Amino acid sequence: MKDSKVTVPDILRMKKEGKRIPVLTAYDYPTARILDEEGIPVILVGDSVGMVVAGYETTLPVTLEEMIYHSRAVARARKRALLVADMPFLSYQVSPEEAKRNAGRLLKEGMAEAVKIEGGKGMAETIKALVEVDIPVMGHIGLTPQSIHRMGGYRWQGRSREEKERLLEDAKAVEDAGAFSIVLEGIPADVAGAITEALQIPTIGIGAGPHCDGQVLVLHDMLGLNPDFKPLFVKRYADLYQVIKGAIREYKKEVEGGLFPAEGFYITS
Ligand code: KIV
């Protein structure tokens, strides 16, 4: 991957050149800085922020104002990565006009460079409307968390023949509407592979197996910040829950025992 700023055309080119695309979420300045410094080409300000940072049970309560706030924080740290911001529930479903206004705010105020919206065929008109005003769109199909009440929970999608066919049609509709990439979430690996082969735009998998063009994980999940959440598709690259707990325990002990602040951590007049 080049050292200069990553752009939407770069992401499309990566698929053509057979380069895999690592994507991670970030919601704040310090973690976005680390992702950017480590050369992650795409940072997603996901509405998962509502669950992993704000402690909601679903992504539905997240507001546009909150997404703008988090996107701005990430944008201040990001030098190189492409910044994609999620459009939260009800910010794009009402009408393509509203979607344009709200996506525009994510670019204008949130300093994002692209938006992600959930949905297939039913969202094609909206994706087209955004792309027509030069707002790049990342699609998202399969297990779409904003559809939790229709799905009846966070369940694998695309297991029956009919569902597989529908997913392929949805993916094509998203591509035809002009999206520059698409997230495939919570679907069988072979289905994700077939979609990846059928599309010109890169597929970014999460819980979708090894055949996608890229992979995305929620940062807090891969860093092990929530010990109670360990779905099949998440690999924990660290156990920050224990690391942070250890540091807090040590601090508490030292303050209680009069060991901190020690000499060197203060001045005298
Ligand atoms: O909100 C999010 O973090 C996402 C990713 C899991 C793809 O949509």
mmCIF file of N, CA, C and O in Angstrom, residues 64-158:
data_model
loop_
_atom_site.group_PDB
_atom_site.id
_atom_site.type_symbol
_atom_site.label_atom_id
_atom_site.label_comp_id
_atom_site.label_asym_id
_atom_site.label_seq_id
_atom_site.Cartn_x
_atom_site.Cartn_y
_atom_site.Cartn_z
ATOM 1 N N LEU A 64 -27.255 10.903 14.544
ATOM 2 C CA LEU A 64 -26.357 11.505 13.550
ATOM 3 C C LEU A 64 -25.350 12.422 14.246
ATOM 4 O O LEU A 64 -24.172 12.444 13.886
ATOM 5 N N GLU A 65 -25.825 13.170 15.242
ATOM 6 C CA GLU A 65 -24.925 14.089 15.965
ATOM 7 C C GLU A 65 -23.779 13.301 16.606
ATOM 8 O O GLU A 65 -22.624 13.737 16.585
ATOM 9 N N GLU A 66 -24.109 12.125 17.178
ATOM 10 C CA GLU A 66 -23.059 11.312 17.814
ATOM 11 C C GLU A 66 -22.064 10.808 16.759
ATOM 12 O O GLU A 66 -20.854 10.799 16.993
ATOM 13 N N MET A 67 -22.579 10.390 15.610
ATOM 14 C CA MET A 67 -21.683 9.899 14.554
ATOM 15 C C MET A 67 -20.770 11.023 14.066
ATOM 16 O O MET A 67 -19.587 10.798 13.791
ATOM 17 N N ILE A 68 -21.313 12.225 13.971
ATOM 18 C CA ILE A 68 -20.495 13.367 13.529
ATOM 19 C C ILE A 68 -19.384 13.628 14.552
ATOM 20 O O ILE A 68 -18.217 13.814 14.201
ATOM 21 N N TYR A 69 -19.762 13.599 15.828
ATOM 22 C CA TYR A 69 -18.782 13.838 16.899
ATOM 23 C C TYR A 69 -17.622 12.824 16.815
ATOM 24 O O TYR A 69 -16.442 13.198 16.854
ATOM 25 N N HIS A 70 -17.973 11.533 16.697
ATOM 26 C CA HIS A 70 -16.921 10.505 16.667
ATOM 27 C C HIS A 70 -16.100 10.578 15.376
ATOM 28 O O HIS A 70 -14.887 10.375 15.390
ATOM 29 N N SER A 71 -16.774 10.868 14.282
ATOM 30 C CA SER A 71 -16.078 10.956 13.004
ATOM 31 C C SER A 71 -15.054 12.099 13.019
ATOM 32 O O SER A 71 -13.924 11.948 12.539
ATOM 33 N N ARG A 72 -15.430 13.227 13.606
ATOM 34 C CA ARG A 72 -14.506 14.371 13.703
ATOM 35 C C ARG A 72 -13.282 14.021 14.536
ATOM 36 O O ARG A 72 -12.162 14.395 14.215
ATOM 37 N N ALA A 73 -13.521 13.285 15.634
ATOM 38 C CA ALA A 73 -12.403 12.909 16.515
ATOM 39 C C ALA A 73 -11.424 12.012 15.757
ATOM 40 O O ALA A 73 -10.206 12.188 15.823
ATOM 41 N N VAL A 74 -11.981 11.066 14.989
ATOM 42 C CA VAL A 74 -11.135 10.152 14.206
ATOM 43 C C VAL A 74 -10.413 10.935 13.109
ATOM 44 O O VAL A 74 -9.212 10.744 12.873
ATOM 45 N N ALA A 75 -11.141 11.845 12.467
ATOM 46 C CA ALA A 75 -10.559 12.603 11.352
ATOM 47 C C ALA A 75 -9.352 13.429 11.798
ATOM 48 O O ALA A 75 -8.387 13.586 11.048
ATOM 49 N N ARG A 76 -9.381 13.917 13.032
ATOM 50 C CA ARG A 76 -8.257 14.733 13.510
ATOM 51 C C ARG A 76 -6.979 13.902 13.627
ATOM 52 O O ARG A 76 -5.875 14.419 13.543
ATOM 53 N N ALA A 77 -7.123 12.593 13.839
ATOM 54 C CA ALA A 77 -5.940 11.739 14.012
ATOM 55 C C ALA A 77 -5.480 11.135 12.697
ATOM 56 O O ALA A 77 -4.331 10.732 12.560
ATOM 57 N N ARG A 78 -6.400 11.044 11.765
ATOM 58 C CA ARG A 78 -6.130 10.311 10.531
ATOM 59 C C ARG A 78 -5.344 11.186 9.526
ATOM 60 O O ARG A 78 -5.756 12.267 9.208
ATOM 61 N N LYS A 79 -4.191 10.632 9.108
ATOM 62 C CA LYS A 79 -3.410 11.357 8.109
ATOM 63 C C LYS A 79 -3.571 10.696 6.754
ATOM 64 O O LYS A 79 -3.614 11.336 5.730
ATOM 65 N N ARG A 80 -3.677 9.357 6.768
ATOM 66 C CA ARG A 80 -3.531 8.621 5.531
ATOM 67 C C ARG A 80 -4.763 7.773 5.165
ATOM 68 O O ARG A 80 -5.141 7.659 4.012
ATOM 69 N N ALA A 81 -5.385 7.174 6.185
ATOM 70 C CA ALA A 81 -6.471 6.217 5.915
ATOM 71 C C ALA A 81 -7.688 6.887 5.296
ATOM 72 O O ALA A 81 -7.936 8.074 5.520
ATOM 73 N N LEU A 82 -8.456 6.111 4.540
ATOM 74 C CA LEU A 82 -9.764 6.569 4.057
ATOM 75 C C LEU A 82 -10.736 6.473 5.229
ATOM 76 O O LEU A 82 -10.830 5.432 5.878
ATOM 77 N N LEU A 83 -11.472 7.556 5.467
ATOM 78 C CA LEU A 83 -12.378 7.572 6.621
ATOM 79 C C LEU A 83 -13.827 7.374 6.148
ATOM 80 O O LEU A 83 -14.377 8.216 5.428
ATOM 81 N N VAL A 84 -14.409 6.261 6.560
ATOM 82 C CA VAL A 84 -15.800 5.944 6.220
ATOM 83 C C VAL A 84 -16.629 6.043 7.500
ATOM 84 O O VAL A 84 -16.247 5.476 8.521
ATOM 85 N N ALA A 85 -17.748 6.755 7.431
ATOM 86 C CA ALA A 85 -18.606 6.884 8.622
ATOM 87 C C ALA A 85 -19.947 6.205 8.368
ATOM 88 O O ALA A 85 -20.539 6.349 7.286
ATOM 89 N N ASP A 86 -20.417 5.486 9.367
ATOM 90 C CA ASP A 86 -21.727 4.838 9.268
ATOM 91 C C ASP A 86 -22.834 5.876 9.321
ATOM 92 O O ASP A 86 -22.783 6.806 10.130
ATOM 93 N N MET A 87 -23.863 5.680 8.499
ATOM 94 C CA MET A 87 -25.076 6.481 8.654
ATOM 95 C C MET A 87 -25.945 5.749 9.670
ATOM 96 O O MET A 87 -26.275 4.575 9.488
ATOM 97 N N PRO A 88 -26.322 6.411 10.777
ATOM 98 C CA PRO A 88 -27.089 5.711 11.808
ATOM 99 C C PRO A 88 -28.539 5.483 11.398
ATOM 100 O O PRO A 88 -29.029 6.104 10.442
ATOM 101 N N PHE A 89 -29.188 4.615 12.153
ATOM 102 C CA PHE A 89 -30.582 4.246 11.886
ATOM 103 C C PHE A 89 -31.464 5.494 11.752
ATOM 104 O O PHE A 89 -31.386 6.411 12.569
ATOM 105 N N LEU A 90 -32.263 5.483 10.694
ATOM 106 C CA LEU A 90 -33.235 6.534 10.378
ATOM 107 C C LEU A 90 -32.628 7.824 9.820
ATOM 108 O O LEU A 90 -33.327 8.818 9.671
ATOM 109 N N SER A 91 -31.324 7.784 9.526
ATOM 110 C CA SER A 91 -30.734 8.985 8.918
ATOM 111 C C SER A 91 -30.726 8.870 7.402
ATOM 112 O O SER A 91 -30.390 9.836 6.712
ATOM 113 N N TYR A 92 -31.077 7.677 6.847
ATOM 114 C CA TYR A 92 -31.063 7.515 5.385
ATOM 115 C C TYR A 92 -32.262 6.728 4.865
ATOM 116 O O TYR A 92 -32.507 6.667 3.668
ATOM 117 N N GLN A 93 -33.064 6.137 5.771
ATOM 118 C CA GLN A 93 -34.150 5.259 5.320
ATOM 119 C C GLN A 93 -35.396 6.024 4.894
ATOM 120 O O GLN A 93 -36.224 5.501 4.158
ATOM 121 N N VAL A 94 -35.556 7.259 5.383
ATOM 122 C CA VAL A 94 -36.819 7.973 5.144
ATOM 123 C C VAL A 94 -36.960 8.408 3.683
ATOM 124 O O VAL A 94 -37.984 8.172 3.054
ATOM 125 N N SER A 95 -35.919 9.011 3.126
ATOM 126 C CA SER A 95 -35.969 9.421 1.708
ATOM 127 C C SER A 95 -34.544 9.678 1.224
ATOM 128 O O SER A 95 -33.665 10.034 2.026
ATOM 129 N N PRO A 96 -34.325 9.538 -0.077
ATOM 130 C CA PRO A 96 -32.998 9.848 -0.628
ATOM 131 C C PRO A 96 -32.602 11.303 -0.346
ATOM 132 O O PRO A 96 -31.423 11.593 -0.130
ATOM 133 N N GLU A 97 -33.574 12.195 -0.304
ATOM 134 C CA GLU A 97 -33.266 13.612 -0.017
ATOM 135 C C GLU A 97 -32.664 13.763 1.382
ATOM 136 O O GLU A 97 -31.647 14.424 1.565
ATOM 137 N N GLU A 98 -33.338 13.134 2.361
ATOM 138 C CA GLU A 98 -32.818 13.198 3.736
ATOM 139 C C GLU A 98 -31.458 12.529 3.832
ATOM 140 O O GLU A 98 -30.573 12.985 4.557
ATOM 141 N N ALA A 99 -31.313 11.415 3.102
ATOM 142 C CA ALA A 99 -30.034 10.697 3.115
ATOM 143 C C ALA A 99 -28.916 11.603 2.608
ATOM 144 O O ALA A 99 -27.821 11.635 3.186
ATOM 145 N N LYS A 100 -29.206 12.375 1.551
ATOM 146 C CA LYS A 100 -28.177 13.269 0.993
ATOM 147 C C LYS A 100 -27.784 14.325 2.016
ATOM 148 O O LYS A 100 -26.611 14.598 2.222
ATOM 149 N N ARG A 101 -28.803 14.907 2.653
ATOM 150 C CA ARG A 101 -28.525 15.970 3.632
ATOM 151 C C ARG A 101 -27.685 15.410 4.795
ATOM 152 O O ARG A 101 -26.700 16.008 5.215
ATOM 153 N N ASN A 102 -28.076 14.235 5.286
ATOM 154 C CA ASN A 102 -27.391 13.670 6.454
ATOM 155 C C ASN A 102 -25.999 13.129 6.108
ATOM 156 O O ASN A 102 -25.055 13.303 6.882
ATOM 157 N N ALA A 103 -25.890 12.500 4.947
ATOM 158 C CA ALA A 103 -24.559 12.020 4.522
ATOM 159 C C ALA A 103 -23.651 13.223 4.299
ATOM 160 O O ALA A 103 -22.460 13.199 4.651
ATOM 161 N N GLY A 104 -24.232 14.277 3.743
ATOM 162 C CA GLY A 104 -23.468 15.509 3.520
ATOM 163 C C GLY A 104 -22.920 16.051 4.826
ATOM 164 O O GLY A 104 -21.775 16.509 4.897
ATOM 165 N N ARG A 105 -23.704 15.958 5.888
ATOM 166 C CA ARG A 105 -23.229 16.442 7.199
ATOM 167 C C ARG A 105 -22.060 15.587 7.710
ATOM 168 O O ARG A 105 -21.147 16.098 8.354
ATOM 169 N N LEU A 106 -22.122 14.285 7.410
ATOM 170 C CA LEU A 106 -21.006 13.429 7.852
ATOM 171 C C LEU A 106 -19.703 13.808 7.137
ATOM 172 O O LEU A 106 -18.619 13.708 7.711
ATOM 173 N N LEU A 107 -19.839 14.253 5.872
ATOM 174 C CA LEU A 107 -18.635 14.684 5.148
ATOM 175 C C LEU A 107 -18.217 16.092 5.580
ATOM 176 O O LEU A 107 -17.040 16.357 5.818
ATOM 177 N N LYS A 108 -19.205 16.972 5.688
ATOM 178 C CA LYS A 108 -18.926 18.388 5.961
ATOM 179 C C LYS A 108 -18.499 18.611 7.414
ATOM 180 O O LYS A 108 -17.478 19.228 7.680
ATOM 181 N N GLU A 109 -19.265 18.071 8.352
ATOM 182 C CA GLU A 109 -18.981 18.311 9.779
ATOM 183 C C GLU A 109 -18.162 17.166 10.394
ATOM 184 O O GLU A 109 -17.340 17.397 11.271
ATOM 185 N N GLY A 110 -18.420 15.933 9.943
ATOM 186 C CA GLY A 110 -17.699 14.776 10.492
ATOM 187 C C GLY A 110 -16.374 14.537 9.798
ATOM 188 O O GLY A 110 -15.588 13.702 10.221
ATOM 189 N N MET A 111 -16.120 15.267 8.701
ATOM 190 C CA MET A 111 -14.870 15.171 7.938
ATOM 191 C C MET A 111 -14.606 13.750 7.422
ATOM 192 O O MET A 111 -13.452 13.336 7.238
ATOM 193 N N ALA A 112 -15.703 12.984 7.217
ATOM 194 C CA ALA A 112 -15.569 11.652 6.612
ATOM 195 C C ALA A 112 -15.383 11.830 5.101
ATOM 196 O O ALA A 112 -15.647 12.904 4.553
ATOM 197 N N GLU A 113 -14.938 10.739 4.455
ATOM 198 C CA GLU A 113 -14.738 10.794 3.000
ATOM 199 C C GLU A 113 -15.707 9.883 2.258
ATOM 200 O O GLU A 113 -15.757 9.874 1.037
ATOM 201 N N ALA A 114 -16.437 9.088 3.026
ATOM 202 C CA ALA A 114 -17.432 8.181 2.444
ATOM 203 C C ALA A 114 -18.382 7.795 3.570
ATOM 204 O O ALA A 114 -18.046 7.954 4.756
ATOM 205 N N VAL A 115 -19.554 7.297 3.203
ATOM 206 C CA VAL A 115 -20.496 6.833 4.226
ATOM 207 C C VAL A 115 -20.821 5.366 3.967
ATOM 208 O O VAL A 115 -20.656 4.875 2.851
ATOM 209 N N LYS A 116 -21.260 4.684 5.024
ATOM 210 C CA LYS A 116 -21.717 3.294 4.854
ATOM 211 C C LYS A 116 -23.191 3.238 5.206
ATOM 212 O O LYS A 116 -23.609 3.827 6.203
ATOM 213 N N ILE A 117 -23.958 2.547 4.356
ATOM 214 C CA ILE A 117 -25.367 2.352 4.677
ATOM 215 C C ILE A 117 -25.724 0.872 4.544
ATOM 216 O O ILE A 117 -25.152 0.153 3.738
ATOM 217 N N GLU A 118 -26.651 0.435 5.379
ATOM 218 C CA GLU A 118 -27.074 -0.970 5.397
ATOM 219 C C GLU A 118 -28.247 -1.163 4.433
ATOM 220 O O GLU A 118 -29.119 -0.292 4.332
ATOM 221 N N GLY A 119 -28.263 -2.337 3.783
ATOM 222 C CA GLY A 119 -29.408 -2.666 2.924
ATOM 223 C C GLY A 119 -28.989 -2.970 1.500
ATOM 224 O O GLY A 119 -27.941 -2.503 1.039
ATOM 225 N N GLY A 120 -29.837 -3.766 0.815
ATOM 226 C CA GLY A 120 -29.555 -4.182 -0.561
ATOM 227 C C GLY A 120 -30.399 -3.437 -1.564
ATOM 228 O O GLY A 120 -30.368 -2.200 -1.613
ATOM 229 N N LYS A 121 -31.177 -4.232 -2.339
ATOM 230 C CA LYS A 121 -32.019 -3.653 -3.400
ATOM 231 C C LYS A 121 -32.817 -2.447 -2.943
ATOM 232 O O LYS A 121 -32.939 -1.455 -3.640
ATOM 233 N N GLY A 122 -33.397 -2.577 -1.732
ATOM 234 C CA GLY A 122 -34.270 -1.530 -1.202
ATOM 235 C C GLY A 122 -33.551 -0.207 -0.993
ATOM 236 O O GLY A 122 -34.190 0.835 -0.864
ATOM 237 N N MET A 123 -32.236 -0.237 -0.932
ATOM 238 C CA MET A 123 -31.458 0.989 -0.690
ATOM 239 C C MET A 123 -30.771 1.490 -1.967
ATOM 240 O O MET A 123 -30.043 2.489 -1.936
ATOM 241 N N ALA A 124 -31.026 0.780 -3.093
ATOM 242 C CA ALA A 124 -30.308 1.115 -4.333
ATOM 243 C C ALA A 124 -30.564 2.562 -4.759
ATOM 244 O O ALA A 124 -29.642 3.292 -5.140
ATOM 245 N N GLU A 125 -31.829 2.981 -4.663
ATOM 246 C CA GLU A 125 -32.166 4.349 -5.083
ATOM 247 C C GLU A 125 -31.420 5.383 -4.221
ATOM 248 O O GLU A 125 -30.915 6.397 -4.718
ATOM 249 N N THR A 126 -31.333 5.093 -2.934
ATOM 250 C CA THR A 126 -30.647 6.005 -2.004
ATOM 251 C C THR A 126 -29.146 6.049 -2.292
ATOM 252 O O THR A 126 -28.535 7.129 -2.319
ATOM 253 N N ILE A 127 -28.574 4.873 -2.524
ATOM 254 C CA ILE A 127 -27.128 4.833 -2.842
ATOM 255 C C ILE A 127 -26.859 5.651 -4.102
ATOM 256 O O ILE A 127 -25.938 6.466 -4.163
ATOM 257 N N LYS A 128 -27.743 5.461 -5.106
ATOM 258 C CA LYS A 128 -27.588 6.188 -6.375
ATOM 259 C C LYS A 128 -27.653 7.707 -6.133
ATOM 260 O O LYS A 128 -26.834 8.462 -6.660
ATOM 261 N N ALA A 129 -28.604 8.102 -5.310
ATOM 262 C CA ALA A 129 -28.777 9.539 -5.031
ATOM 263 C C ALA A 129 -27.518 10.109 -4.375
ATOM 264 O O ALA A 129 -27.089 11.223 -4.697
ATOM 265 N N LEU A 130 -26.920 9.352 -3.474
ATOM 266 C CA LEU A 130 -25.711 9.835 -2.788
ATOM 267 C C LEU A 130 -24.536 9.907 -3.764
ATOM 268 O O LEU A 130 -23.794 10.893 -3.795
ATOM 269 N N VAL A 131 -24.400 8.843 -4.557
ATOM 270 C CA VAL A 131 -23.272 8.784 -5.490
ATOM 271 C C VAL A 131 -23.389 9.907 -6.531
ATOM 272 O O VAL A 131 -22.384 10.505 -6.926
ATOM 273 N N GLU A 132 -24.621 10.212 -6.923
ATOM 274 C CA GLU A 132 -24.839 11.291 -7.917
ATOM 275 C C GLU A 132 -24.368 12.647 -7.408
ATOM 276 O O GLU A 132 -24.028 13.520 -8.200
ATOM 277 N N VAL A 133 -24.383 12.838 -6.075
ATOM 278 C CA VAL A 133 -23.864 14.113 -5.549
ATOM 279 C C VAL A 133 -22.447 13.924 -4.980
ATOM 280 O O VAL A 133 -21.999 14.678 -4.113
ATOM 281 N N ASP A 134 -21.775 12.894 -5.490
ATOM 282 C CA ASP A 134 -20.354 12.667 -5.174
ATOM 283 C C ASP A 134 -20.075 12.324 -3.719
ATOM 284 O O ASP A 134 -19.041 12.700 -3.173
ATOM 285 N N ILE A 135 -21.020 11.635 -3.111
ATOM 286 C CA ILE A 135 -20.763 11.090 -1.765
ATOM 287 C C ILE A 135 -20.514 9.594 -1.932
ATOM 288 O O ILE A 135 -21.444 8.838 -2.229
ATOM 289 N N PRO A 136 -19.262 9.157 -1.795
ATOM 290 C CA PRO A 136 -18.977 7.733 -1.987
ATOM 291 C C PRO A 136 -19.672 6.880 -0.912
ATOM 292 O O PRO A 136 -19.731 7.266 0.258
ATOM 293 N N VAL A 137 -20.165 5.713 -1.370
ATOM 294 C CA VAL A 137 -20.942 4.852 -0.472
ATOM 295 C C VAL A 137 -20.327 3.455 -0.387
ATOM 296 O O VAL A 137 -20.006 2.838 -1.399
ATOM 297 N N MET A 138 -20.207 2.993 0.859
ATOM 298 C CA MET A 138 -19.875 1.588 1.114
ATOM 299 C C MET A 138 -21.201 0.917 1.482
ATOM 300 O O MET A 138 -21.924 1.422 2.344
ATOM 301 N N GLY A 139 -21.544 -0.184 0.811
ATOM 302 C CA GLY A 139 -22.783 -0.903 1.128
ATOM 303 C C GLY A 139 -22.562 -1.855 2.302
ATOM 304 O O GLY A 139 -21.439 -2.000 2.808
ATOM 305 N N HIS A 140 -23.621 -2.492 2.734
ATOM 306 C CA HIS A 140 -23.518 -3.436 3.867
ATOM 307 C C HIS A 140 -24.734 -4.358 3.801
ATOM 308 O O HIS A 140 -25.861 -3.897 3.970
ATOM 309 N N ILE A 141 -24.502 -5.637 3.537
ATOM 310 C CA ILE A 141 -25.611 -6.593 3.456
ATOM 311 C C ILE A 141 -25.314 -7.834 4.302
ATOM 312 O O ILE A 141 -24.213 -8.014 4.794
ATOM 313 N N GLY A 142 -26.319 -8.702 4.413
ATOM 314 C CA GLY A 142 -26.190 -9.914 5.229
ATOM 315 C C GLY A 142 -26.773 -9.631 6.598
ATOM 316 O O GLY A 142 -27.933 -9.199 6.708
ATOM 317 N N LEU A 143 -25.974 -9.851 7.633
ATOM 318 C CA LEU A 143 -26.425 -9.514 8.991
ATOM 319 C C LEU A 143 -26.252 -7.997 9.156
ATOM 320 O O LEU A 143 -25.149 -7.508 9.376
ATOM 321 N N THR A 144 -27.346 -7.293 8.990
ATOM 322 C CA THR A 144 -27.307 -5.833 9.099
ATOM 323 C C THR A 144 -27.860 -5.460 10.477
ATOM 324 O O THR A 144 -29.068 -5.601 10.719
ATOM 325 N N PRO A 145 -26.982 -4.999 11.390
ATOM 326 C CA PRO A 145 -27.407 -4.814 12.794
ATOM 327 C C PRO A 145 -28.606 -3.884 12.971
ATOM 328 O O PRO A 145 -29.352 -4.033 13.936
ATOM 329 N N GLN A 146 -28.796 -2.928 12.053
ATOM 330 C CA GLN A 146 -29.959 -2.037 12.208
ATOM 331 C C GLN A 146 -31.276 -2.769 11.937
ATOM 332 O O GLN A 146 -32.344 -2.252 12.223
ATOM 333 N N SER A 147 -31.194 -3.993 11.367
ATOM 334 C CA SER A 147 -32.409 -4.781 11.091
ATOM 335 C C SER A 147 -32.652 -5.811 12.183
ATOM 336 O O SER A 147 -33.325 -6.822 11.950
ATOM 337 N N ILE A 148 -32.105 -5.589 13.365
ATOM 338 C CA ILE A 148 -32.165 -6.611 14.428
ATOM 339 C C ILE A 148 -33.584 -7.088 14.705
ATOM 340 O O ILE A 148 -33.816 -8.277 14.922
ATOM 341 N N HIS A 149 -34.550 -6.187 14.671
ATOM 342 C CA HIS A 149 -35.913 -6.610 15.024
ATOM 343 C C HIS A 149 -36.554 -7.455 13.924
ATOM 344 O O HIS A 149 -37.309 -8.371 14.209
ATOM 345 N N ARG A 150 -36.228 -7.167 12.659
ATOM 346 C CA ARG A 150 -36.715 -8.042 11.575
ATOM 347 C C ARG A 150 -36.049 -9.418 11.668
ATOM 348 O O ARG A 150 -36.704 -10.447 11.529
ATOM 349 N N MET A 151 -34.736 -9.441 11.940
ATOM 350 C CA MET A 151 -33.997 -10.713 11.954
ATOM 351 C C MET A 151 -34.311 -11.522 13.212
ATOM 352 O O MET A 151 -34.071 -12.725 13.242
ATOM 353 N N GLY A 152 -34.808 -10.856 14.257
ATOM 354 C CA GLY A 152 -35.096 -11.551 15.520
ATOM 355 C C GLY A 152 -33.838 -11.845 16.317
ATOM 356 O O GLY A 152 -33.786 -12.808 17.085
ATOM 357 N N GLY A 153 -32.807 -11.033 16.136
ATOM 358 C CA GLY A 153 -31.542 -11.217 16.868
ATOM 359 C C GLY A 153 -30.383 -11.151 15.894
ATOM 360 O O GLY A 153 -30.589 -11.028 14.677
ATOM 361 N N TYR A 154 -29.176 -11.224 16.436
ATOM 362 C CA TYR A 154 -27.979 -11.209 15.573
ATOM 363 C C TYR A 154 -27.741 -12.631 15.080
ATOM 364 O O TYR A 154 -27.086 -13.431 15.744
ATOM 365 N N ARG A 155 -28.326 -12.961 13.932
ATOM 366 C CA ARG A 155 -28.288 -14.334 13.421
ATOM 367 C C ARG A 155 -27.566 -14.393 12.083
ATOM 368 O O ARG A 155 -27.663 -13.459 11.289
ATOM 369 N N TRP A 156 -26.897 -15.537 11.841
ATOM 370 C CA TRP A 156 -26.286 -15.766 10.526
ATOM 371 C C TRP A 156 -27.359 -15.606 9.453
ATOM 372 O O TRP A 156 -28.492 -16.053 9.639
ATOM 373 N N GLN A 157 -26.991 -15.034 8.331
ATOM 374 C CA GLN A 157 -27.909 -14.836 7.211
ATOM 375 C C GLN A 157 -27.421 -15.663 6.013
ATOM 376 O O GLN A 157 -26.276 -16.100 5.983
ATOM 377 N N GLY A 158 -28.294 -15.822 5.028
ATOM 378 C CA GLY A 158 -27.891 -16.441 3.758
ATOM 379 C C GLY A 158 -27.641 -17.933 3.833
ATOM 380 O O GLY A 158 -26.781 -18.462 3.131
#
